[in-house]
Tab-separated table of C-alpha atoms in Angstrom:
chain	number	residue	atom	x	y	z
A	17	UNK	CA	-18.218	-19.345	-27.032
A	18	UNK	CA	-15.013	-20.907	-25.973
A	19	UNK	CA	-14.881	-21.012	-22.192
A	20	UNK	CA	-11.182	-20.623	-21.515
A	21	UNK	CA	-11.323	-19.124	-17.747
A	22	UNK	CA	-9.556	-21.198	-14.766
A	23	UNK	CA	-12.529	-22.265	-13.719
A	24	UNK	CA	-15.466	-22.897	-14.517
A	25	UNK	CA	-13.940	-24.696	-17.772
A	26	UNK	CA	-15.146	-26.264	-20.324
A	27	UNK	CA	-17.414	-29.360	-19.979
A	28	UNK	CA	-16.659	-31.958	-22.249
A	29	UNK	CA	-19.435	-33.839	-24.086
A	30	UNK	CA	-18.839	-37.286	-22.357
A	31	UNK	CA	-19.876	-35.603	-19.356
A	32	UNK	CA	-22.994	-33.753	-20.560
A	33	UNK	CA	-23.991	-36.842	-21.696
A	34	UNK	CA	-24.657	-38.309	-18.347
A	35	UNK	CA	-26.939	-35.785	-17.738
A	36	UNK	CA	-29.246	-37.566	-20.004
A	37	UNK	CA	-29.315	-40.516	-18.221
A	38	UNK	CA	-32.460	-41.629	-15.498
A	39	UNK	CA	-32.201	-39.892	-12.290
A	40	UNK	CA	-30.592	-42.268	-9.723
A	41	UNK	CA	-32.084	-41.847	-5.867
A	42	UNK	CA	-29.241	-41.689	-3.371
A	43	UNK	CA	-30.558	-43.975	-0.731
A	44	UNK	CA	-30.158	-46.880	-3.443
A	45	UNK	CA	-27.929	-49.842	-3.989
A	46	UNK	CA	-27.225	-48.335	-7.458
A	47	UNK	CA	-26.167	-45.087	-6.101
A	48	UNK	CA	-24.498	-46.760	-3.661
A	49	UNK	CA	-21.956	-48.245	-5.653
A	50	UNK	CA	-21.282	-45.754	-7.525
A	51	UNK	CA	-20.695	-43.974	-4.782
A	52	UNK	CA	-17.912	-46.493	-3.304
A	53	UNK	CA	-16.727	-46.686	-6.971
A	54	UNK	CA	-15.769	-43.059	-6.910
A	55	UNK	CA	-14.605	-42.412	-4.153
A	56	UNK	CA	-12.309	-45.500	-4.451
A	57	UNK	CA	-11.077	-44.160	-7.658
A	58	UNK	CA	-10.595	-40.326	-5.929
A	59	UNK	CA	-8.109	-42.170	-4.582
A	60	UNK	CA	-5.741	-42.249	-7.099
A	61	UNK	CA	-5.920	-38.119	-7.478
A	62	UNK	CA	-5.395	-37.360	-3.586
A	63	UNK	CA	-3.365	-40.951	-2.788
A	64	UNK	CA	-4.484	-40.291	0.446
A	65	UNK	CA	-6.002	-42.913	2.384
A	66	UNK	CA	-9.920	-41.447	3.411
A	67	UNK	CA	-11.813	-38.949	0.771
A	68	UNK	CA	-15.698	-37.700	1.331
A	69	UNK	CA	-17.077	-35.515	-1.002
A	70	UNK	CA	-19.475	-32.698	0.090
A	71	UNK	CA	-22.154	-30.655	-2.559
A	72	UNK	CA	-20.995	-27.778	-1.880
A	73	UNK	CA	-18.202	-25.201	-3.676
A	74	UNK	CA	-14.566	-25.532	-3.168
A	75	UNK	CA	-15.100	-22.852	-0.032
A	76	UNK	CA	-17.269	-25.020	1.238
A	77	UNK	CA	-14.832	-27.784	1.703
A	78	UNK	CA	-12.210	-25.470	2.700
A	79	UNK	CA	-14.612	-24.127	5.606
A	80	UNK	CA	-15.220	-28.193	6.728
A	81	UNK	CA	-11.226	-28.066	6.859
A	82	UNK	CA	-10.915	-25.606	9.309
A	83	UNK	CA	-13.640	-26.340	11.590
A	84	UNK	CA	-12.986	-29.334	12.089
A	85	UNK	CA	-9.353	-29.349	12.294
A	86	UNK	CA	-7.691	-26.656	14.335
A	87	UNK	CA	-8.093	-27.021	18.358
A	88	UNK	CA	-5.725	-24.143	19.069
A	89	UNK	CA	-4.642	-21.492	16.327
A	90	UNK	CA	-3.826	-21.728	12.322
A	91	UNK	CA	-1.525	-20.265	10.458
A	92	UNK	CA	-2.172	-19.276	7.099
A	93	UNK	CA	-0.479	-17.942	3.678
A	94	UNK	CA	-2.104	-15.280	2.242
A	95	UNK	CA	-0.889	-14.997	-1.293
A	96	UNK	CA	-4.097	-14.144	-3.208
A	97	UNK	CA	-7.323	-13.537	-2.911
A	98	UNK	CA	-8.192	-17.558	-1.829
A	99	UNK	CA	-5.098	-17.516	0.642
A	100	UNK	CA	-6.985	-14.628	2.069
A	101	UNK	CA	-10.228	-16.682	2.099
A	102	UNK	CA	-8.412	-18.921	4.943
A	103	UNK	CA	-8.280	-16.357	7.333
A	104	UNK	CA	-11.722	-15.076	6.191
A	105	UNK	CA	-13.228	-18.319	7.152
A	106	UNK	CA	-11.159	-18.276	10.344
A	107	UNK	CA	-12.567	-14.587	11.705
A	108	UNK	CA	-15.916	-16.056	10.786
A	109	UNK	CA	-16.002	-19.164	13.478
A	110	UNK	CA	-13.884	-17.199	15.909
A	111	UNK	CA	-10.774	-19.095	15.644
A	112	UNK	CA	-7.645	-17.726	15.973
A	113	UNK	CA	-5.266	-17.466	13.242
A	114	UNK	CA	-1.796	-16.139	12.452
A	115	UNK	CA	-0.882	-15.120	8.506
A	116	UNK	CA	1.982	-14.793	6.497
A	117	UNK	CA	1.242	-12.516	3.627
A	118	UNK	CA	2.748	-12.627	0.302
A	119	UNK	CA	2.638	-10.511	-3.129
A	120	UNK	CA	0.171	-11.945	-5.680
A	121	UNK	CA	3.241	-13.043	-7.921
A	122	UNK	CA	5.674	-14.268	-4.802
A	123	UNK	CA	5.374	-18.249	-3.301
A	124	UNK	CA	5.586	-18.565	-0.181
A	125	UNK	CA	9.093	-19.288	1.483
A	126	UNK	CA	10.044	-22.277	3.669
A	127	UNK	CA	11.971	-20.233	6.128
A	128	UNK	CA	9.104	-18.219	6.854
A	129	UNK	CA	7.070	-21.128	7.360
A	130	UNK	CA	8.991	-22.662	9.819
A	131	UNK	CA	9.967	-19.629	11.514
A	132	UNK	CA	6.524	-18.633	12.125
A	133	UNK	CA	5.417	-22.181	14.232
A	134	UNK	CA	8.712	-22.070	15.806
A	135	UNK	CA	7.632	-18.375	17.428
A	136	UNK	CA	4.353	-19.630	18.467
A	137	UNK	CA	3.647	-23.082	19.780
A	138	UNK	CA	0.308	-22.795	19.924
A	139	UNK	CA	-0.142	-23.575	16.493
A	140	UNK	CA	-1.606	-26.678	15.377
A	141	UNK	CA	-2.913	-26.236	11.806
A	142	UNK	CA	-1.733	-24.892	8.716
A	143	UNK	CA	-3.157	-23.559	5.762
A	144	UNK	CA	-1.785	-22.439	2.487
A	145	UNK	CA	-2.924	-22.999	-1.622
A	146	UNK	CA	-1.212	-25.617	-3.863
A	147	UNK	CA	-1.621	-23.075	-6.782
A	148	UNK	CA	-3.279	-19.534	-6.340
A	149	UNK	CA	-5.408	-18.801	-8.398
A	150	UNK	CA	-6.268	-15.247	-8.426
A	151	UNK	CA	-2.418	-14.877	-9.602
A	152	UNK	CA	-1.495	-18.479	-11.347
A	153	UNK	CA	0.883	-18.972	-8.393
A	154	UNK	CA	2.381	-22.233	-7.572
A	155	UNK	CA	3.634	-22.671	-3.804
A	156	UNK	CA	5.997	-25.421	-3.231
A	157	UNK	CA	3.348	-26.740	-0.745
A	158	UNK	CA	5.558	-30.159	-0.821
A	159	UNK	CA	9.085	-28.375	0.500
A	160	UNK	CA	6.805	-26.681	3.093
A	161	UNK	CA	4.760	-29.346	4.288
A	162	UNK	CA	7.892	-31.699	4.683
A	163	UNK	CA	9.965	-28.997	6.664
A	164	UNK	CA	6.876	-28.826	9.120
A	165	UNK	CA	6.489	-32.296	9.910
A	166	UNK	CA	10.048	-32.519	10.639
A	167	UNK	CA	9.767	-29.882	13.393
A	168	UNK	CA	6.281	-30.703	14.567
A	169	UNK	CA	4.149	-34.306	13.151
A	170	UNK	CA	1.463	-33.119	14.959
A	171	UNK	CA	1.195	-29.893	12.990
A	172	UNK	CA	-1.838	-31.119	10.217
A	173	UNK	CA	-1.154	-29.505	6.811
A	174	UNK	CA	-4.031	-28.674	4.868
A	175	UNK	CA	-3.344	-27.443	1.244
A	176	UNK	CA	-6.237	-25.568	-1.234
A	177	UNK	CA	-5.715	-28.201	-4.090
A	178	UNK	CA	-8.452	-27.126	-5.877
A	179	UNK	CA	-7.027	-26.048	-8.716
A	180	UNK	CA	-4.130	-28.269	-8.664
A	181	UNK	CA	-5.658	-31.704	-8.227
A	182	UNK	CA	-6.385	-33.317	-11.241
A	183	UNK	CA	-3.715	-31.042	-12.911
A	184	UNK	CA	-0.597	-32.622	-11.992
A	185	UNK	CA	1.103	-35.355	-9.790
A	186	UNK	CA	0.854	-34.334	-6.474
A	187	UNK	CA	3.317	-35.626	-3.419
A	188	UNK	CA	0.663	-35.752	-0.662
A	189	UNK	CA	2.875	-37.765	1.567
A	190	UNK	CA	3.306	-34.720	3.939
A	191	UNK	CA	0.064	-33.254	3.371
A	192	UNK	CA	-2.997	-34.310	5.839
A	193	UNK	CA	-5.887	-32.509	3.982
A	194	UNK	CA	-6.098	-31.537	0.008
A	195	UNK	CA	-9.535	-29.699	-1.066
A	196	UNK	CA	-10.630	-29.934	-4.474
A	197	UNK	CA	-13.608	-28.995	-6.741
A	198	UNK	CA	-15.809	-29.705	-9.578
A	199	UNK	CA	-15.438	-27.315	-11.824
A	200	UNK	CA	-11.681	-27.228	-12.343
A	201	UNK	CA	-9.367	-29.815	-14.285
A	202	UNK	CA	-12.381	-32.283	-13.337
A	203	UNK	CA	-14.507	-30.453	-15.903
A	204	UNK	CA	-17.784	-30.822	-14.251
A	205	UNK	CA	-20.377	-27.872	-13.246
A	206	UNK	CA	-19.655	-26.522	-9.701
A	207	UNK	CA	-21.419	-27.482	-6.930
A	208	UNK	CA	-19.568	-30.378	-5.483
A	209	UNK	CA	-16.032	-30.044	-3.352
A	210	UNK	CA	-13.793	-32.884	-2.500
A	211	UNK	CA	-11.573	-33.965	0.553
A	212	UNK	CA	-8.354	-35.952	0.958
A	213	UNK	CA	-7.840	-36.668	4.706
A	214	UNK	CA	-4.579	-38.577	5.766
A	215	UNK	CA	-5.048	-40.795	9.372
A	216	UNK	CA	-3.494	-37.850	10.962
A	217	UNK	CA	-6.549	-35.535	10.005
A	218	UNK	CA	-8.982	-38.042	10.583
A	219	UNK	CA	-7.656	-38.383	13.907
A	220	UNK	CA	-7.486	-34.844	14.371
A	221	UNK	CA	-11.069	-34.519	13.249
A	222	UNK	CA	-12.340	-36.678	16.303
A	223	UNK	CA	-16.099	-36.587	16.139
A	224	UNK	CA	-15.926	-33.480	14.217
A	225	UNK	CA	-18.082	-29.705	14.190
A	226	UNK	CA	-20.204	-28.164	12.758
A	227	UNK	CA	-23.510	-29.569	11.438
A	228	UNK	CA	-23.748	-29.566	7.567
A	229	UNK	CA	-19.752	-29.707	7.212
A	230	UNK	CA	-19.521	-31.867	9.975
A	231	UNK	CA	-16.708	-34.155	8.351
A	232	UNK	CA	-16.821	-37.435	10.838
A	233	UNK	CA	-19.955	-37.494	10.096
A	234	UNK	CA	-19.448	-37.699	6.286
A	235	UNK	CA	-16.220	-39.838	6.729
A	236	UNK	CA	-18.781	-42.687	8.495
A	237	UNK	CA	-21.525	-42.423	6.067
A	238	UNK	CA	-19.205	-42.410	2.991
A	239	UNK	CA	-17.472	-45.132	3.776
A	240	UNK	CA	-20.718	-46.934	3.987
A	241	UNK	CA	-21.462	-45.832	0.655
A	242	UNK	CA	-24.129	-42.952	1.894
A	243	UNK	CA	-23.682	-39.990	2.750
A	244	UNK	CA	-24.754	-37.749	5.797
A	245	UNK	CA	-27.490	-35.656	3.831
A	246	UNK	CA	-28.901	-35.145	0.217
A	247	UNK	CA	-25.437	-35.716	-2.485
A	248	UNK	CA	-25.086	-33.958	-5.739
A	249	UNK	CA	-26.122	-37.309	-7.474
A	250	UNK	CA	-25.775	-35.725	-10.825
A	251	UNK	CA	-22.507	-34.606	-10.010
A	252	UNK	CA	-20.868	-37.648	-8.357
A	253	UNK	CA	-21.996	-39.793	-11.499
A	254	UNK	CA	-20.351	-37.548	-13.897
A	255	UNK	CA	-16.993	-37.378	-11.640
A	256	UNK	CA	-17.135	-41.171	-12.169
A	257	UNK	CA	-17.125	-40.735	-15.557
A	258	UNK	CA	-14.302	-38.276	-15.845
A	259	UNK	CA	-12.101	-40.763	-13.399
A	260	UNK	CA	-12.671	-43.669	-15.900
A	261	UNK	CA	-12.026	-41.146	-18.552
A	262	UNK	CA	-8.631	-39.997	-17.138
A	263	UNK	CA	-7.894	-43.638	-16.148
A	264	UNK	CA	-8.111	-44.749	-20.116
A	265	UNK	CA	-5.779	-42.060	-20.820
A	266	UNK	CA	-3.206	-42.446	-17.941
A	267	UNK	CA	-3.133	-40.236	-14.891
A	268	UNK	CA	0.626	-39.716	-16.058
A	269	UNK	CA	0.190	-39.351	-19.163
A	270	UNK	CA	-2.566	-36.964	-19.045
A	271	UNK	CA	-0.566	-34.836	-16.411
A	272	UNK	CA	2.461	-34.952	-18.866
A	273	UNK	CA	0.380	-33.677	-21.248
A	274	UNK	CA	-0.908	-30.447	-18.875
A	275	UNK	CA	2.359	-29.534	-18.165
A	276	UNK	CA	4.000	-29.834	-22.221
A	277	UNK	CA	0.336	-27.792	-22.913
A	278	UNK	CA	1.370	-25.303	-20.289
A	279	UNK	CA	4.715	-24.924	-20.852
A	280	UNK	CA	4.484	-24.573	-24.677
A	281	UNK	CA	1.479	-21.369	-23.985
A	282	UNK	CA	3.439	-19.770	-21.735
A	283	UNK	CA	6.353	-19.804	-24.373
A	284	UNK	CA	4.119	-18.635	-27.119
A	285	UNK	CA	2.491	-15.552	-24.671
A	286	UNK	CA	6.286	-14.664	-23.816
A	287	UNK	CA	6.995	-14.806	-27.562
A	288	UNK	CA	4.444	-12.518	-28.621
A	289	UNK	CA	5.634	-9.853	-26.045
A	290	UNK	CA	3.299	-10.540	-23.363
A	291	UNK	CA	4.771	-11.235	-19.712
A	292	UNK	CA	3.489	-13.718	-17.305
A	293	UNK	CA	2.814	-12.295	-14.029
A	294	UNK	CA	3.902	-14.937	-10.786
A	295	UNK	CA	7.646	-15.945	-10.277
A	296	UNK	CA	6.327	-19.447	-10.038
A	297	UNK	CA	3.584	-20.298	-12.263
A	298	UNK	CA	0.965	-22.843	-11.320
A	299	UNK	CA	0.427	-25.411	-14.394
A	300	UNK	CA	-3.578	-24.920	-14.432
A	301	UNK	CA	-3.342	-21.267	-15.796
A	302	UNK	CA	-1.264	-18.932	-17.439
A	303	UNK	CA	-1.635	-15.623	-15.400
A	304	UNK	CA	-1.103	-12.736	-18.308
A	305	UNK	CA	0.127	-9.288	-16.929
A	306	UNK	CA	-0.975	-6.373	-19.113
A	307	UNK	CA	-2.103	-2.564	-19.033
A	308	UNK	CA	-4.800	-3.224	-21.221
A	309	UNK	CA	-6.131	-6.417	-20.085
A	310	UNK	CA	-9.430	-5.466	-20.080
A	311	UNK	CA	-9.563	-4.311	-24.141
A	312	UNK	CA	-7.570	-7.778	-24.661
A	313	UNK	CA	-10.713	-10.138	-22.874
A	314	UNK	CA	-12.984	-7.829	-24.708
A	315	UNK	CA	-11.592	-8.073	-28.215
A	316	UNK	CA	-11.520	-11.713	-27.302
A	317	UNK	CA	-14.731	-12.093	-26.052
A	318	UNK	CA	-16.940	-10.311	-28.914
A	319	UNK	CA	-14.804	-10.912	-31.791
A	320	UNK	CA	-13.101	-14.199	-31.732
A	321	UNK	CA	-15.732	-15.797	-29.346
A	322	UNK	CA	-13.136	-16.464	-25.900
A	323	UNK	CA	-13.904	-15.774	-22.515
A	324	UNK	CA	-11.121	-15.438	-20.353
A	325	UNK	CA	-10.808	-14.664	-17.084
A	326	UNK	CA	-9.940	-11.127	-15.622
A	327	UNK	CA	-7.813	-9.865	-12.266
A	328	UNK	CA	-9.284	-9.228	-8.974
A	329	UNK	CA	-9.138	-6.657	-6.497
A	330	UNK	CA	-5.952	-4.512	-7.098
A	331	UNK	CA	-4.992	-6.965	-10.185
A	332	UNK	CA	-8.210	-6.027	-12.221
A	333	UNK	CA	-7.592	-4.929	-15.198
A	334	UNK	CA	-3.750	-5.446	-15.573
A	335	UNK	CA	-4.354	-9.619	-15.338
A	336	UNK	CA	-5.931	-11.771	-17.271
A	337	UNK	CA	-5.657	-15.814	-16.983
A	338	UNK	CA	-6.353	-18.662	-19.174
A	339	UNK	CA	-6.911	-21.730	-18.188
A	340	UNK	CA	-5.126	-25.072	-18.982
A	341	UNK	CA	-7.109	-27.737	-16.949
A	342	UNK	CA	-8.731	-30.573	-18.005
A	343	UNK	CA	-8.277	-32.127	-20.971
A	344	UNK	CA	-7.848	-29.079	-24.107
A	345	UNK	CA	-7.475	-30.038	-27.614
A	346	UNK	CA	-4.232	-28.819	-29.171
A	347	UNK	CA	-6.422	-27.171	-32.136
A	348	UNK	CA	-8.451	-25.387	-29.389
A	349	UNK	CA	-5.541	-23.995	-27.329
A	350	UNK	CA	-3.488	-22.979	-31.004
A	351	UNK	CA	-6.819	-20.407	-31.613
A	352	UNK	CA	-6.777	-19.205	-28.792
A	353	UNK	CA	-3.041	-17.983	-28.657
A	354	UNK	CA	-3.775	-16.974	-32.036
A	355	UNK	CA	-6.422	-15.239	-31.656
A	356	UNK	CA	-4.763	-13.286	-28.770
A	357	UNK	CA	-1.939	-12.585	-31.065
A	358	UNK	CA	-4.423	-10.973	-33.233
A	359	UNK	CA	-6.384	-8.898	-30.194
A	360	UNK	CA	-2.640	-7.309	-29.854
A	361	UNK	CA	-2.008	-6.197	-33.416
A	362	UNK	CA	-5.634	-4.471	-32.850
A	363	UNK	CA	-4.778	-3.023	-30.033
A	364	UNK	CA	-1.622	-1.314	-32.124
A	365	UNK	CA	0.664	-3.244	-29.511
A	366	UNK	CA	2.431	-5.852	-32.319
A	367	UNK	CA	2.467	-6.760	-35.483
A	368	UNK	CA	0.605	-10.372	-36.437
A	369	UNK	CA	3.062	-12.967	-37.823
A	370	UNK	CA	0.980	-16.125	-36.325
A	371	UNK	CA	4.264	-16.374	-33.819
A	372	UNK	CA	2.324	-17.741	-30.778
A	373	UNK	CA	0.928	-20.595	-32.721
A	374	UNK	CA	4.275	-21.233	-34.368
A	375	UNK	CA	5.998	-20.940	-30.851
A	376	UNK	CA	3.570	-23.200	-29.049
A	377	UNK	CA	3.458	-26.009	-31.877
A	378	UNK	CA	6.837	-26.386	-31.385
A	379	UNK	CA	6.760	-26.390	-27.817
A	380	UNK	CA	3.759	-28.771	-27.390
């Protein structure tokens, strides 16, 4: 079975292979280093100055964002089901928060931004997703971010990057905190969550809250090369493996090669009639809208061996989304367009003439 959902993907062999390997303890020198070795090479993905990991989902880390960052009230975009999650986490610790909601397939606008934290002064935290997800929406987190530090530096920016990091070359220079996790475009199992923190958020941040997400606490420690309670060893080892791996290939080149993949499967999908559902489509996914996108996962599920990924909420069963993180053979991603252009003649909806594979090898 061909995992092809936005998460969870596909695990490469390399990685499974470390699995195989002697269980390291984490109070070691051995651990320790590679530890120090990660996180320096994290680096290169956020290029923001501190970065902790935490064994936990991507939620996880975007909980530790908010509780330890916002003193006064947050404002949030609520585009999707995660941009929904911020305020979620928000009602949960009692902190008050102000939203800007969006349709699934609509980015968020500047003006809107800015017009909200000039209304209310109070605010001292925002919170938005690089790309959503539950739609394949990109935000042009950059634009916004840059527009708020202009009217307030003290404002810290905290953008959902966890499906974005690792997929393309990200300008954090106006971003404070970027979340990420595992089992996106670093192909890994899920279970651990990563965090970018500029000076600005680690000042912010203080001595921290919370207990378990306490971030000071695993800023310290990590830096030390431990961290504040039990890692997922396992986890952290095989991340080192996939940032050597990305390394050998070139961080450009392999994020040139995400966005020629993406852009040559979205022109193959449009080719074979198929529309693609946000105005602005995140690179890590191609969001699919259809009537019958149910009967098209199943067809592709028990007959040509794909799983993709459905809608949620309102968008179930009019979305589906296929993912383009990490790194995808060409062969791979050519059956799998194919394959969907064969679930539509089934369905009675077209006519097979192997146009989506034609399209996208001479896109890609």
């Amino acid at each position: 079975m061909i995992l092809a959902t936005p998460g969870p993907v596909e695990i490469p062999y390399f990685v499974r292979e470390t699995y195989l390997r002697d269980t390291i303890h984490h109070r070691t020198p051995e651990f320790k280093e590679i530890l120090l070795d990660t996180l320096n090479r994290f680096k290169n993905i956020t290029k923001l100055p501190y970065n902790v990991f935490l064994s936990s989902s991507g939620t996880g880390a975007m909980e530790a964002a908010v509780i330890n960052t916002v003193k006064n009230k947050a404002l949030t975009v609520n585009a999707g089901k995660f941009g929904e999650r911020w305020g979620k986490i928000c009602k949960a610790h009692g902190i008050e928060f102000s939203e800007i909601k969006y349709d699934w397939d609509t980015p968020a606008l500047v003006d809107d931004v800015i017009a909200a934290i000039k209304e209310d002064d109070s605010i001292d935290t925002f919170f938005i997703q690089i790309s959503e997800s539950a739609g394949g929406l990109r935000h042009p987190v950059e634009e916004i971010a840059a527009e708020i530090k202009l009217i307030n530096p003290d404002i810290i920016v905290v953008a959902d990057g966890i499906t974005a990091l690792g997929v393309e070359d990200l300008d954090t220079s106006n971003i404070d905190i970027v979340v990420g996790g595992s089992q996106k475009a670093f192909m890994l199992p899920p279970g651990l969550s990563m965090l970018g923190l500029s000076d600005a958020a680690v000042e912010r941040i203080g001595s921290g809250r919370g207990f378990y997400f306490n971030l000071a606490n695993e800023i310290k420690k990590q830096s030390e090369g431990t961290t504040a309670f039990t890692p997922a060893t396992g986890l952290i080892i095989a991340l080192n493996e996939v940032l050597k791996k990305l390394e050998d290939i070139g961080l450009e080149r392999h994020y040139e090669n995400t966005a020629k993949r993406h852009n040559a499967m979205l022109a193959a999908i449009e080719a074979i009639g198929l529309s693609i559902f946000p105005q602005n489509p995140a690179r890590s996914m191609a969001a699919v809208y259809s009537e019958k996108a149910e009967e098209i996962r199943k067809i592709l599920k028990n007959k040509y061996e794909i799983n993709v990924a459905g809608g949620q909420d309102h968008m179930k069963g009019k979305l589906f989304r296929i993912n383009n993180m990490g790194i995808i053979e060409d062969n791979k991603m050519a059956y799998i367009l194919n394959s969907l252009e064969l679930a539509l003649e089934e369905l009675g909806i077209r006519k097979y003439d192997a146009t989506a594979v034609k399209i996208y090898s001479k896109e890609k």
